[in-house]
C-alpha atoms as one frame of an Amber mdcrd trajectory, in Angstrom:
protein
  18.460  12.140  -9.608  16.687   8.843  -9.049  18.156   6.037  -6.979  16.751
   2.574  -7.618  17.167  -0.404  -5.317  16.034  -3.881  -6.341  15.177  -6.618
  -3.882  13.396  -9.938  -3.755  15.726 -12.149  -5.721  16.773 -15.576  -4.553
  17.138 -19.247  -5.302  13.957 -21.149  -6.102  12.925 -24.343  -7.832  11.334
 -24.450 -11.236   7.634 -23.663 -11.056   7.995 -21.382  -8.045   7.228 -17.681
  -7.811   9.158 -14.603  -6.765   8.250 -10.954  -6.492  10.930  -8.409  -7.212
  10.690  -4.871  -5.919  12.247  -1.720  -7.324  12.163   1.028  -4.717  12.939
   4.551  -5.853  14.183   7.566  -3.962  15.200  11.060  -4.914  12.274  11.806
  -7.196   8.742  10.643  -7.652   8.354   7.998 -10.328   5.058   9.499 -11.489
   6.613  10.881 -14.686   8.832   7.931 -15.494   8.641   4.617 -17.221  10.159
   1.777 -15.240  11.580  -1.252 -16.911  12.818  -4.618 -15.755  15.786  -6.085
 -17.559  17.793  -9.229 -17.012  21.200 -10.486 -17.982  22.357 -14.072 -17.778
  26.049 -15.013 -17.869  27.392 -14.846 -21.392  24.173 -13.362 -22.767  23.067
  -9.912 -23.767  20.839  -7.861 -21.550  17.161  -8.531 -22.234  14.295  -6.156
 -21.615  11.429  -8.127 -20.164   8.789  -5.640 -19.041   8.155  -1.958 -18.591
   5.393   0.234 -17.245   4.331   3.853 -17.384   3.979   4.732 -13.734   1.468
   7.495 -14.472  -1.172   5.357 -16.147  -0.057   1.772 -15.568   0.242   0.878
 -19.242   2.687  -1.968 -19.585   4.406  -4.202 -22.082   6.099  -7.589 -21.870
   8.650  -9.566 -23.788   7.304 -12.736 -25.374   9.597 -14.807 -23.164   7.723
 -13.776 -20.019   4.256 -12.885 -21.278   1.602 -14.691 -19.278   4.016 -15.566
 -16.456   5.303 -12.192 -15.243   3.266  -9.177 -14.165   4.592  -5.682 -13.636
   2.782  -3.305 -11.298   3.371  -0.121  -9.365   2.501   1.390  -6.029   2.657
   5.116  -6.532   2.333   5.833  -2.818   5.423   3.736  -2.096   7.303   4.924
  -5.194   7.898   1.267  -5.950   7.477  -0.971  -8.968   7.085  -4.720  -8.669
   7.669  -7.691 -10.931   5.635 -10.746  -9.995   7.253 -13.796 -11.544   5.271
 -17.025 -11.663   6.019 -20.430 -13.150   9.715 -19.733 -13.090  11.969 -21.721
 -15.389  15.703 -22.405 -15.230  16.150 -20.140 -18.246  14.852 -17.239 -16.140
  18.085 -17.391 -14.139  19.798 -14.017 -14.427  20.601 -10.794 -12.663  17.490
  -8.647 -12.785  17.769  -4.878 -13.015  15.204  -2.127 -12.879  15.655   1.121
 -14.727  13.907   4.470 -14.993  13.513   6.553 -18.105  11.288   9.238 -19.554
  10.069   7.175 -22.519   8.472   3.754 -22.302   8.886   3.306 -26.031  12.616
   4.105 -25.943  13.050   1.735 -23.028  11.000  -1.031 -24.603  12.467  -0.770
 -28.107  16.059   0.289 -27.425  16.730  -0.417 -23.767  17.337   3.254 -23.080
  17.066   4.508 -19.506  18.400   7.327 -17.392  18.873   5.465 -14.121  19.694
   1.863 -13.252  19.617  -0.184 -10.099  22.397  -2.464  -8.931  20.569  -5.692
  -9.745  19.284  -8.696  -7.834  20.139 -12.314  -8.589  17.409 -14.785  -9.491
  18.409 -18.428  -9.738  15.924 -21.102 -10.764  16.979 -24.712 -10.275  15.545
 -27.574 -12.275
């Protein structure tokens, strides 16, 4: 059983940066893929980035490519999402998730464990 806790959200102005953290407990993340998803009011959940914790291979949605960077700290059992050049359309609740397959997470949004989410609000 993996418990995921997101933190780092907040209210910022357009162009600012935030770093989200996804801290895991219960199991090591070494054998998992971790994904970041977001959901804005009235919109479907969107997968934005995911990473294989074991080797650091990562993928990004086109909407965030070049602005967001996913990384991991294996020693802290934590995955981060560095978000730069934030835009109002990035406003959403951001969730992290853990699953055994990066491809299943990236292509179908499938995960075994989910965090509770953290709110990111970007004002114009």
